[in-house]
Amino acid sequence: MTELKDNKVVGQIRSRERVAEHGEVFTDEREVNAMLDLVKDESSRIESRFLEPACGNGNFVIEVLNRKLGTVRRKYGRSPSDYEKFSIIAVSSIYGVDILEDNVKECRERLYDFWNAHYTEICGPDCRDEVRKAAKYIIRHNILHGDALTMLKNNGEPIVFAQWDLAMGNKVQRLDYRLDSLMRTHDEDQDQMELDFGMPEWNTDREADTALSEPVRKYPLVNYWEVQKCR
Ligand SMILES: C[S@@+](CC[C@H](N)C(=O)[O-])C[C@H]1O[C@@H](n2cnc3c(N)ncnc32)[C@H](O)[C@@H]1O
Protein backbone atom coordinates (compact mmCIF):
# COMPACT_ATOMS: atom_id res chain seq x y z
CA MET A 1 0.00 0.00 0.00
CA THR A 2 1.07 3.58 -0.52
CA GLU A 3 1.00 6.42 1.97
CA LEU A 4 2.21 9.98 1.84
CA LYS A 5 4.97 11.21 4.13
CA ASP A 6 6.13 14.83 3.74
CA ASN A 7 4.16 14.78 0.50
CA LYS A 8 6.33 11.92 -0.82
CA VAL A 9 4.88 8.48 -1.58
CA VAL A 10 5.98 5.60 0.61
CA GLY A 11 5.39 2.21 -1.04
CA GLN A 12 5.06 1.53 -4.73
CA ILE A 13 1.98 -0.67 -5.15
CA ARG A 14 -1.67 -0.10 -4.20
CA SER A 15 -3.11 -3.47 -5.27
CA ARG A 16 -2.28 -6.46 -7.46
CA GLU A 17 -5.35 -5.72 -9.61
CA ARG A 18 -4.14 -2.23 -10.39
CA VAL A 19 -0.70 -3.52 -11.30
CA ALA A 20 -2.26 -6.15 -13.60
CA GLU A 21 -4.84 -3.85 -15.20
CA HIS A 22 -2.95 -0.57 -15.46
CA GLY A 23 0.70 -1.34 -14.76
CA GLU A 24 0.47 0.87 -11.70
CA VAL A 25 3.81 0.71 -9.91
CA PHE A 26 4.93 4.01 -8.47
CA THR A 27 8.52 5.11 -8.97
CA ASP A 28 10.74 5.46 -5.95
CA GLU A 29 12.15 8.90 -5.11
CA ARG A 30 15.70 7.78 -5.79
CA GLU A 31 14.87 6.63 -9.34
CA VAL A 32 12.80 9.76 -9.98
CA ASN A 33 15.80 11.91 -9.09
CA ALA A 34 18.22 9.78 -11.09
CA MET A 35 16.02 10.07 -14.19
CA LEU A 36 15.42 13.80 -13.80
CA ASP A 37 19.15 14.32 -13.34
CA LEU A 38 19.50 13.17 -16.95
CA VAL A 39 17.76 16.44 -17.88
CA LYS A 40 19.03 18.40 -14.91
CA ASP A 41 19.05 21.89 -16.40
CA GLU A 42 15.61 21.57 -18.00
CA SER A 43 14.07 20.08 -14.87
CA SER A 44 14.98 23.17 -12.86
CA ARG A 45 14.35 25.80 -15.54
CA ILE A 46 11.28 27.80 -14.53
CA GLU A 47 9.52 27.86 -17.93
CA SER A 48 10.50 24.44 -19.33
CA ARG A 49 7.42 22.37 -20.17
CA PHE A 50 7.10 18.85 -18.81
CA LEU A 51 4.38 16.33 -19.72
CA GLU A 52 4.08 13.06 -17.78
CA PRO A 53 1.72 10.91 -19.88
CA ALA A 54 1.23 8.31 -17.10
CA CYS A 55 1.62 10.59 -14.12
CA GLY A 56 0.13 8.31 -11.44
CA ASN A 57 -0.18 10.23 -8.21
CA GLY A 58 2.56 12.61 -9.25
CA ASN A 59 6.00 11.38 -8.21
CA PHE A 60 7.75 12.89 -11.23
CA VAL A 61 5.73 16.08 -11.51
CA ILE A 62 6.20 16.86 -7.81
CA GLU A 63 9.96 16.58 -8.13
CA VAL A 64 9.94 18.75 -11.26
CA LEU A 65 7.97 21.35 -9.33
CA ASN A 66 10.39 21.06 -6.42
CA ARG A 67 13.33 21.77 -8.73
CA LYS A 68 11.63 24.64 -10.52
CA LEU A 69 10.55 26.26 -7.24
CA GLY A 70 14.14 25.91 -6.01
CA THR A 71 15.18 28.09 -8.95
CA VAL A 72 12.35 30.57 -8.32
CA ARG A 73 13.40 30.81 -4.68
CA ARG A 74 17.06 31.33 -5.52
CA LYS A 75 16.29 34.04 -8.08
CA TYR A 76 13.28 35.77 -6.57
CA GLY A 77 12.99 34.61 -2.94
CA ARG A 78 13.60 38.12 -1.60
CA SER A 79 10.73 39.66 -3.52
CA PRO A 80 7.29 38.22 -2.64
CA SER A 81 5.64 39.67 -5.77
CA ASP A 82 8.30 38.20 -8.09
CA TYR A 83 8.28 34.88 -6.23
CA GLU A 84 4.49 34.76 -6.56
CA LYS A 85 4.51 35.41 -10.32
CA PHE A 86 7.33 33.02 -11.19
CA SER A 87 6.03 30.26 -8.92
CA ILE A 88 2.80 30.41 -10.94
CA ILE A 89 4.81 30.22 -14.18
CA ALA A 90 6.69 27.23 -12.75
CA VAL A 91 3.58 25.25 -11.86
CA SER A 92 1.79 26.23 -15.06
CA SER A 93 4.43 24.49 -17.19
CA ILE A 94 3.90 21.03 -15.65
CA TYR A 95 1.40 18.65 -17.28
CA GLY A 96 0.14 15.16 -16.60
CA VAL A 97 -2.38 12.55 -17.72
CA ASP A 98 -3.54 9.41 -15.95
CA ILE A 99 -6.20 6.87 -16.76
CA LEU A 100 -7.24 6.39 -13.13
CA GLU A 101 -9.33 9.14 -11.59
CA ASP A 102 -8.08 8.73 -8.02
CA ASN A 103 -4.50 9.17 -9.24
CA VAL A 104 -5.43 12.38 -11.03
CA LYS A 105 -7.11 13.74 -7.90
CA GLU A 106 -4.16 12.85 -5.69
CA CYS A 107 -1.66 14.24 -8.19
CA ARG A 108 -3.51 17.58 -8.37
CA GLU A 109 -3.76 17.79 -4.58
CA ARG A 110 -0.10 17.02 -4.08
CA LEU A 111 0.98 19.62 -6.63
CA TYR A 112 -1.25 22.28 -5.14
CA ASP A 113 -0.27 21.51 -1.52
CA PHE A 114 3.41 21.56 -2.43
CA TRP A 115 3.13 24.83 -4.35
CA ASN A 116 1.00 26.40 -1.58
CA ALA A 117 3.30 25.33 1.26
CA HIS A 118 6.21 27.12 -0.41
CA TYR A 119 4.11 30.13 -1.39
CA THR A 120 2.86 30.50 2.19
CA GLU A 121 6.34 30.11 3.64
CA ILE A 122 7.98 32.63 1.33
CA CYS A 123 5.27 35.22 0.79
CA GLY A 124 3.70 35.05 4.29
CA PRO A 125 1.41 38.03 4.87
CA ASP A 126 1.65 39.02 1.18
CA CYS A 127 -0.12 35.82 0.08
CA ARG A 128 -3.37 36.37 -1.81
CA ASP A 129 -6.32 33.99 -2.00
CA GLU A 130 -6.98 34.83 -5.67
CA VAL A 131 -3.44 33.65 -6.50
CA ARG A 132 -4.14 30.39 -4.67
CA LYS A 133 -7.34 30.01 -6.72
CA ALA A 134 -5.37 30.68 -9.91
CA ALA A 135 -2.83 27.98 -8.99
CA LYS A 136 -5.62 25.47 -8.30
CA TYR A 137 -7.33 26.35 -11.57
CA ILE A 138 -4.13 25.91 -13.59
CA ILE A 139 -3.34 22.57 -11.95
CA ARG A 140 -6.89 21.33 -12.65
CA HIS A 141 -6.40 22.13 -16.35
CA ASN A 142 -2.87 20.74 -16.56
CA ILE A 143 -3.40 17.38 -14.83
CA LEU A 144 -6.06 15.53 -16.77
CA HIS A 145 -8.02 12.32 -16.49
CA GLY A 146 -7.63 10.48 -19.78
CA ASP A 147 -5.91 7.89 -21.89
CA ALA A 148 -2.51 8.94 -23.16
CA LEU A 149 -2.60 6.29 -25.88
CA THR A 150 -5.90 7.29 -27.52
CA MET A 151 -5.33 10.93 -26.42
CA LEU A 152 -8.96 11.11 -25.32
CA LYS A 153 -10.33 12.25 -21.98
CA ASN A 154 -12.51 9.91 -19.93
CA ASN A 155 -15.60 11.55 -21.52
CA GLY A 156 -14.40 10.68 -25.04
CA GLU A 157 -13.37 14.23 -25.98
CA PRO A 158 -9.84 14.96 -27.19
CA ILE A 159 -7.28 15.82 -24.52
CA VAL A 160 -6.66 19.57 -24.72
CA PHE A 161 -3.87 21.23 -22.80
CA ALA A 162 -3.69 24.91 -21.94
CA GLN A 163 -0.40 26.66 -22.61
CA TRP A 164 0.12 29.59 -20.24
CA ASP A 165 2.55 32.15 -21.61
CA LEU A 166 3.82 35.10 -19.63
CA ALA A 167 3.22 37.83 -22.20
CA MET A 168 4.18 41.16 -20.64
CA GLY A 169 4.35 42.43 -17.10
CA ASN A 170 1.83 40.38 -15.14
CA LYS A 171 -0.23 39.33 -18.15
CA VAL A 172 -0.69 35.73 -19.20
CA GLN A 173 -1.92 34.45 -22.55
CA ARG A 174 -3.73 31.12 -22.52
CA LEU A 175 -3.65 29.05 -25.71
CA ASP A 176 -5.37 25.65 -25.87
CA TYR A 177 -3.84 22.83 -27.95
CA ARG A 178 -5.10 19.35 -28.72
CA LEU A 179 -2.58 16.77 -27.56
CA ASP A 180 -3.00 14.71 -30.75
CA SER A 181 -2.09 17.70 -32.92
CA LEU A 182 0.96 18.47 -30.78
CA MET A 183 2.10 14.88 -31.14
CA ARG A 184 1.42 14.87 -34.90
CA THR A 185 3.49 18.01 -35.36
CA HIS A 186 6.29 16.40 -33.43
CA ASP A 187 6.06 13.18 -35.47
CA GLU A 188 6.06 15.07 -38.78
CA ASP A 189 9.10 17.05 -37.66
CA GLN A 190 10.84 13.86 -36.71
CA ASP A 191 10.03 12.24 -40.08
CA GLN A 192 11.41 15.31 -41.85
CA MET A 193 14.61 15.21 -39.78
CA GLU A 194 15.06 11.57 -40.69
CA LEU A 195 14.61 12.44 -44.39
CA ASP A 196 16.95 15.43 -44.20
CA PHE A 197 19.71 13.93 -42.10
CA GLY A 198 19.03 10.22 -42.14
CA MET A 199 18.77 10.20 -38.35
CA PRO A 200 16.05 10.62 -35.78
CA GLU A 201 15.74 13.95 -34.01
CA TRP A 202 16.66 13.03 -30.47
CA ASN A 203 17.13 16.59 -29.38
CA THR A 204 13.65 17.90 -30.04
CA ASP A 205 12.76 21.27 -28.62
CA ARG A 206 9.17 20.65 -27.56
CA GLU A 207 8.46 24.33 -27.02
CA ALA A 208 9.35 25.03 -30.63
CA ASP A 209 6.94 22.25 -31.63
CA THR A 210 3.96 23.95 -30.06
CA ALA A 211 4.62 26.98 -32.22
CA LEU A 212 3.98 24.81 -35.28
CA SER A 213 0.54 23.53 -34.27
CA GLU A 214 -2.55 25.66 -34.31
CA PRO A 215 -4.25 26.37 -30.98
CA VAL A 216 -7.91 25.32 -30.83
CA ARG A 217 -8.66 28.36 -28.71
CA LYS A 218 -6.99 31.66 -27.84
CA TYR A 219 -7.96 33.59 -24.73
CA PRO A 220 -7.57 37.30 -24.02
CA LEU A 221 -4.60 38.47 -21.97
CA VAL A 222 -5.31 38.52 -18.23
CA ASN A 223 -3.34 39.08 -15.05
CA TYR A 224 -1.83 35.79 -13.83
CA TRP A 225 -3.99 35.88 -10.72
CA GLU A 226 -7.14 36.11 -12.88
CA VAL A 227 -6.71 33.11 -15.18
CA GLN A 228 -9.77 31.49 -13.58
CA LYS A 229 -11.91 34.42 -14.77
CA CYS A 230 -10.74 34.20 -18.37
CA ARG A 231 -13.47 32.67 -20.60
C1 LIG B 1 4.16 2.52 -13.75
S1 LIG B 1 2.89 3.64 -13.17
C2 LIG B 1 3.85 5.10 -13.10
C3 LIG B 1 3.22 6.20 -12.27
C4 LIG B 1 4.09 7.43 -12.08
N1 LIG B 1 4.55 7.96 -13.35
C5 LIG B 1 5.30 7.09 -11.23
O1 LIG B 1 6.36 6.95 -11.84
O2 LIG B 1 5.19 6.98 -10.01
C6 LIG B 1 1.92 3.81 -14.64
C7 LIG B 1 0.75 4.74 -14.54
O3 LIG B 1 0.16 4.86 -15.83
C8 LIG B 1 -1.24 4.91 -15.72
N2 LIG B 1 -1.75 4.44 -17.02
C9 LIG B 1 -1.84 3.18 -17.51
N3 LIG B 1 -2.31 3.21 -18.78
C10 LIG B 1 -2.50 4.51 -19.11
C11 LIG B 1 -2.95 5.18 -20.28
N4 LIG B 1 -3.30 4.51 -21.38
N5 LIG B 1 -3.03 6.53 -20.25
C12 LIG B 1 -2.68 7.24 -19.14
N6 LIG B 1 -2.25 6.65 -18.02
C13 LIG B 1 -2.14 5.31 -17.99
C14 LIG B 1 -1.55 4.04 -14.52
O4 LIG B 1 -2.80 4.36 -13.94
C15 LIG B 1 -0.37 4.34 -13.61
O5 LIG B 1 -0.66 5.39 -12.74
GROMACS .gro file of C-alpha atoms and ligand atoms in nm:
model
  258
    1MET     CA    1   0.000   0.000   0.000
    2THR     CA    2   0.107   0.358  -0.052
    3GLU     CA    3   0.100   0.642   0.197
    4LEU     CA    4   0.221   0.998   0.184
    5LYS     CA    5   0.497   1.121   0.413
    6ASP     CA    6   0.613   1.483   0.374
    7ASN     CA    7   0.416   1.478   0.050
    8LYS     CA    8   0.633   1.192  -0.082
    9VAL     CA    9   0.488   0.848  -0.158
   10VAL     CA   10   0.598   0.560   0.061
   11GLY     CA   11   0.539   0.221  -0.104
   12GLN     CA   12   0.506   0.153  -0.473
   13ILE     CA   13   0.198  -0.067  -0.515
   14ARG     CA   14  -0.167  -0.010  -0.420
   15SER     CA   15  -0.311  -0.347  -0.527
   16ARG     CA   16  -0.228  -0.646  -0.746
   17GLU     CA   17  -0.535  -0.572  -0.961
   18ARG     CA   18  -0.414  -0.223  -1.039
   19VAL     CA   19  -0.070  -0.352  -1.130
   20ALA     CA   20  -0.226  -0.615  -1.360
   21GLU     CA   21  -0.484  -0.385  -1.520
   22HIS     CA   22  -0.295  -0.057  -1.546
   23GLY     CA   23   0.070  -0.134  -1.476
   24GLU     CA   24   0.047   0.087  -1.170
   25VAL     CA   25   0.381   0.071  -0.991
   26PHE     CA   26   0.493   0.401  -0.847
   27THR     CA   27   0.852   0.511  -0.897
   28ASP     CA   28   1.074   0.546  -0.595
   29GLU     CA   29   1.215   0.890  -0.511
   30ARG     CA   30   1.570   0.778  -0.579
   31GLU     CA   31   1.487   0.663  -0.934
   32VAL     CA   32   1.280   0.976  -0.998
   33ASN     CA   33   1.580   1.191  -0.909
   34ALA     CA   34   1.822   0.978  -1.109
   35MET     CA   35   1.602   1.007  -1.419
   36LEU     CA   36   1.542   1.380  -1.380
   37ASP     CA   37   1.915   1.432  -1.334
   38LEU     CA   38   1.950   1.317  -1.695
   39VAL     CA   39   1.776   1.644  -1.788
   40LYS     CA   40   1.903   1.840  -1.491
   41ASP     CA   41   1.905   2.189  -1.640
   42GLU     CA   42   1.561   2.157  -1.800
   43SER     CA   43   1.407   2.008  -1.487
   44SER     CA   44   1.498   2.317  -1.286
   45ARG     CA   45   1.435   2.580  -1.554
   46ILE     CA   46   1.128   2.780  -1.453
   47GLU     CA   47   0.952   2.786  -1.793
   48SER     CA   48   1.050   2.444  -1.933
   49ARG     CA   49   0.742   2.237  -2.017
   50PHE     CA   50   0.710   1.885  -1.881
   51LEU     CA   51   0.438   1.633  -1.972
   52GLU     CA   52   0.408   1.306  -1.778
   53PRO     CA   53   0.172   1.091  -1.988
   54ALA     CA   54   0.123   0.831  -1.710
   55CYS     CA   55   0.162   1.059  -1.412
   56GLY     CA   56   0.013   0.831  -1.144
   57ASN     CA   57  -0.018   1.023  -0.821
   58GLY     CA   58   0.256   1.261  -0.925
   59ASN     CA   59   0.600   1.138  -0.821
   60PHE     CA   60   0.775   1.289  -1.123
   61VAL     CA   61   0.573   1.608  -1.151
   62ILE     CA   62   0.620   1.686  -0.781
   63GLU     CA   63   0.996   1.658  -0.813
   64VAL     CA   64   0.994   1.875  -1.126
   65LEU     CA   65   0.797   2.135  -0.933
   66ASN     CA   66   1.039   2.106  -0.642
   67ARG     CA   67   1.333   2.177  -0.873
   68LYS     CA   68   1.163   2.464  -1.052
   69LEU     CA   69   1.055   2.626  -0.724
   70GLY     CA   70   1.414   2.591  -0.601
   71THR     CA   71   1.518   2.809  -0.895
   72VAL     CA   72   1.235   3.057  -0.832
   73ARG     CA   73   1.340   3.081  -0.468
   74ARG     CA   74   1.706   3.133  -0.552
   75LYS     CA   75   1.629   3.404  -0.808
   76TYR     CA   76   1.328   3.577  -0.657
   77GLY     CA   77   1.299   3.461  -0.294
   78ARG     CA   78   1.360   3.812  -0.160
   79SER     CA   79   1.073   3.966  -0.352
   80PRO     CA   80   0.729   3.822  -0.264
   81SER     CA   81   0.564   3.967  -0.577
   82ASP     CA   82   0.830   3.820  -0.809
   83TYR     CA   83   0.828   3.488  -0.623
   84GLU     CA   84   0.449   3.476  -0.656
   85LYS     CA   85   0.451   3.541  -1.032
   86PHE     CA   86   0.733   3.302  -1.119
   87SER     CA   87   0.603   3.026  -0.892
   88ILE     CA   88   0.280   3.041  -1.094
   89ILE     CA   89   0.481   3.022  -1.418
   90ALA     CA   90   0.669   2.723  -1.275
   91VAL     CA   91   0.358   2.525  -1.186
   92SER     CA   92   0.179   2.623  -1.506
   93SER     CA   93   0.443   2.449  -1.719
   94ILE     CA   94   0.390   2.103  -1.565
   95TYR     CA   95   0.140   1.865  -1.728
   96GLY     CA   96   0.014   1.516  -1.660
   97VAL     CA   97  -0.238   1.255  -1.772
   98ASP     CA   98  -0.354   0.941  -1.595
   99ILE     CA   99  -0.620   0.687  -1.676
  100LEU     CA  100  -0.724   0.639  -1.313
  101GLU     CA  101  -0.933   0.914  -1.159
  102ASP     CA  102  -0.808   0.873  -0.802
  103ASN     CA  103  -0.450   0.917  -0.924
  104VAL     CA  104  -0.543   1.238  -1.103
  105LYS     CA  105  -0.711   1.374  -0.790
  106GLU     CA  106  -0.416   1.285  -0.569
  107CYS     CA  107  -0.166   1.424  -0.819
  108ARG     CA  108  -0.351   1.758  -0.837
  109GLU     CA  109  -0.376   1.779  -0.458
  110ARG     CA  110  -0.010   1.702  -0.408
  111LEU     CA  111   0.098   1.962  -0.663
  112TYR     CA  112  -0.125   2.228  -0.514
  113ASP     CA  113  -0.027   2.151  -0.152
  114PHE     CA  114   0.341   2.156  -0.243
  115TRP     CA  115   0.313   2.483  -0.435
  116ASN     CA  116   0.100   2.640  -0.158
  117ALA     CA  117   0.330   2.533   0.126
  118HIS     CA  118   0.621   2.712  -0.041
  119TYR     CA  119   0.411   3.013  -0.139
  120THR     CA  120   0.286   3.050   0.219
  121GLU     CA  121   0.634   3.011   0.364
  122ILE     CA  122   0.798   3.263   0.133
  123CYS     CA  123   0.527   3.522   0.079
  124GLY     CA  124   0.370   3.505   0.429
  125PRO     CA  125   0.141   3.803   0.487
  126ASP     CA  126   0.165   3.902   0.118
  127CYS     CA  127  -0.012   3.582   0.008
  128ARG     CA  128  -0.337   3.637  -0.181
  129ASP     CA  129  -0.632   3.399  -0.200
  130GLU     CA  130  -0.698   3.483  -0.567
  131VAL     CA  131  -0.344   3.365  -0.650
  132ARG     CA  132  -0.414   3.039  -0.467
  133LYS     CA  133  -0.734   3.001  -0.672
  134ALA     CA  134  -0.537   3.068  -0.991
  135ALA     CA  135  -0.283   2.798  -0.899
  136LYS     CA  136  -0.562   2.547  -0.830
  137TYR     CA  137  -0.733   2.635  -1.157
  138ILE     CA  138  -0.413   2.591  -1.359
  139ILE     CA  139  -0.334   2.257  -1.195
  140ARG     CA  140  -0.689   2.133  -1.265
  141HIS     CA  141  -0.640   2.213  -1.635
  142ASN     CA  142  -0.287   2.074  -1.656
  143ILE     CA  143  -0.340   1.738  -1.483
  144LEU     CA  144  -0.606   1.553  -1.677
  145HIS     CA  145  -0.802   1.232  -1.649
  146GLY     CA  146  -0.763   1.048  -1.978
  147ASP     CA  147  -0.591   0.789  -2.189
  148ALA     CA  148  -0.251   0.894  -2.316
  149LEU     CA  149  -0.260   0.629  -2.588
  150THR     CA  150  -0.590   0.729  -2.752
  151MET     CA  151  -0.533   1.093  -2.642
  152LEU     CA  152  -0.896   1.111  -2.532
  153LYS     CA  153  -1.033   1.225  -2.198
  154ASN     CA  154  -1.251   0.991  -1.993
  155ASN     CA  155  -1.560   1.155  -2.152
  156GLY     CA  156  -1.440   1.068  -2.504
  157GLU     CA  157  -1.337   1.423  -2.598
  158PRO     CA  158  -0.984   1.496  -2.719
  159ILE     CA  159  -0.728   1.582  -2.452
  160VAL     CA  160  -0.666   1.957  -2.472
  161PHE     CA  161  -0.387   2.123  -2.280
  162ALA     CA  162  -0.369   2.491  -2.194
  163GLN     CA  163  -0.040   2.666  -2.261
  164TRP     CA  164   0.012   2.959  -2.024
  165ASP     CA  165   0.255   3.215  -2.161
  166LEU     CA  166   0.382   3.510  -1.963
  167ALA     CA  167   0.322   3.783  -2.220
  168MET     CA  168   0.418   4.116  -2.064
  169GLY     CA  169   0.435   4.243  -1.710
  170ASN     CA  170   0.183   4.038  -1.514
  171LYS     CA  171  -0.023   3.933  -1.815
  172VAL     CA  172  -0.069   3.573  -1.920
  173GLN     CA  173  -0.192   3.445  -2.255
  174ARG     CA  174  -0.373   3.112  -2.252
  175LEU     CA  175  -0.365   2.905  -2.571
  176ASP     CA  176  -0.537   2.565  -2.587
  177TYR     CA  177  -0.384   2.283  -2.795
  178ARG     CA  178  -0.510   1.935  -2.872
  179LEU     CA  179  -0.258   1.677  -2.756
  180ASP     CA  180  -0.300   1.471  -3.075
  181SER     CA  181  -0.209   1.770  -3.292
  182LEU     CA  182   0.096   1.847  -3.078
  183MET     CA  183   0.210   1.488  -3.114
  184ARG     CA  184   0.142   1.487  -3.490
  185THR     CA  185   0.349   1.801  -3.536
  186HIS     CA  186   0.629   1.640  -3.343
  187ASP     CA  187   0.606   1.318  -3.547
  188GLU     CA  188   0.606   1.507  -3.878
  189ASP     CA  189   0.910   1.705  -3.766
  190GLN     CA  190   1.084   1.386  -3.671
  191ASP     CA  191   1.003   1.224  -4.008
  192GLN     CA  192   1.141   1.531  -4.185
  193MET     CA  193   1.461   1.521  -3.978
  194GLU     CA  194   1.506   1.157  -4.069
  195LEU     CA  195   1.461   1.244  -4.439
  196ASP     CA  196   1.695   1.543  -4.420
  197PHE     CA  197   1.971   1.393  -4.210
  198GLY     CA  198   1.903   1.022  -4.214
  199MET     CA  199   1.877   1.020  -3.835
  200PRO     CA  200   1.605   1.062  -3.578
  201GLU     CA  201   1.574   1.395  -3.401
  202TRP     CA  202   1.666   1.303  -3.047
  203ASN     CA  203   1.713   1.659  -2.938
  204THR     CA  204   1.365   1.790  -3.004
  205ASP     CA  205   1.276   2.127  -2.862
  206ARG     CA  206   0.917   2.065  -2.756
  207GLU     CA  207   0.846   2.433  -2.702
  208ALA     CA  208   0.935   2.503  -3.063
  209ASP     CA  209   0.694   2.225  -3.163
  210THR     CA  210   0.396   2.395  -3.006
  211ALA     CA  211   0.462   2.698  -3.222
  212LEU     CA  212   0.398   2.481  -3.528
  213SER     CA  213   0.054   2.353  -3.427
  214GLU     CA  214  -0.255   2.566  -3.431
  215PRO     CA  215  -0.425   2.637  -3.098
  216VAL     CA  216  -0.791   2.532  -3.083
  217ARG     CA  217  -0.866   2.836  -2.871
  218LYS     CA  218  -0.699   3.166  -2.784
  219TYR     CA  219  -0.796   3.359  -2.473
  220PRO     CA  220  -0.757   3.730  -2.402
  221LEU     CA  221  -0.460   3.847  -2.197
  222VAL     CA  222  -0.531   3.852  -1.823
  223ASN     CA  223  -0.334   3.908  -1.505
  224TYR     CA  224  -0.183   3.579  -1.383
  225TRP     CA  225  -0.399   3.588  -1.072
  226GLU     CA  226  -0.714   3.611  -1.288
  227VAL     CA  227  -0.671   3.311  -1.518
  228GLN     CA  228  -0.977   3.149  -1.358
  229LYS     CA  229  -1.191   3.442  -1.477
  230CYS     CA  230  -1.074   3.420  -1.837
  231ARG     CA  231  -1.347   3.267  -2.060
  232LIG     C1  232   0.416   0.252  -1.375
  232LIG     S1  233   0.289   0.364  -1.317
  232LIG     C2  234   0.385   0.510  -1.310
  232LIG     C3  235   0.322   0.620  -1.227
  232LIG     C4  236   0.409   0.743  -1.208
  232LIG     N1  237   0.455   0.796  -1.335
  232LIG     C5  238   0.530   0.709  -1.123
  232LIG     O1  239   0.636   0.695  -1.184
  232LIG     O2  240   0.519   0.698  -1.001
  232LIG     C6  241   0.192   0.381  -1.464
  232LIG     C7  242   0.075   0.474  -1.454
  232LIG     O3  243   0.016   0.486  -1.583
  232LIG     C8  244  -0.124   0.491  -1.572
  232LIG     N2  245  -0.175   0.444  -1.702
  232LIG     C9  246  -0.184   0.318  -1.751
  232LIG     N3  247  -0.231   0.321  -1.878
  232LIG    C10  248  -0.250   0.451  -1.911
  232LIG    C11  249  -0.295   0.518  -2.028
  232LIG     N4  250  -0.330   0.451  -2.138
  232LIG     N5  251  -0.303   0.653  -2.025
  232LIG    C12  252  -0.268   0.724  -1.914
  232LIG     N6  253  -0.225   0.665  -1.802
  232LIG    C13  254  -0.214   0.531  -1.799
  232LIG    C14  255  -0.155   0.404  -1.452
  232LIG     O4  256  -0.280   0.436  -1.394
  232LIG    C15  257  -0.037   0.434  -1.361
  232LIG     O5  258  -0.066   0.539  -1.274
   0.00000   0.00000   0.00000
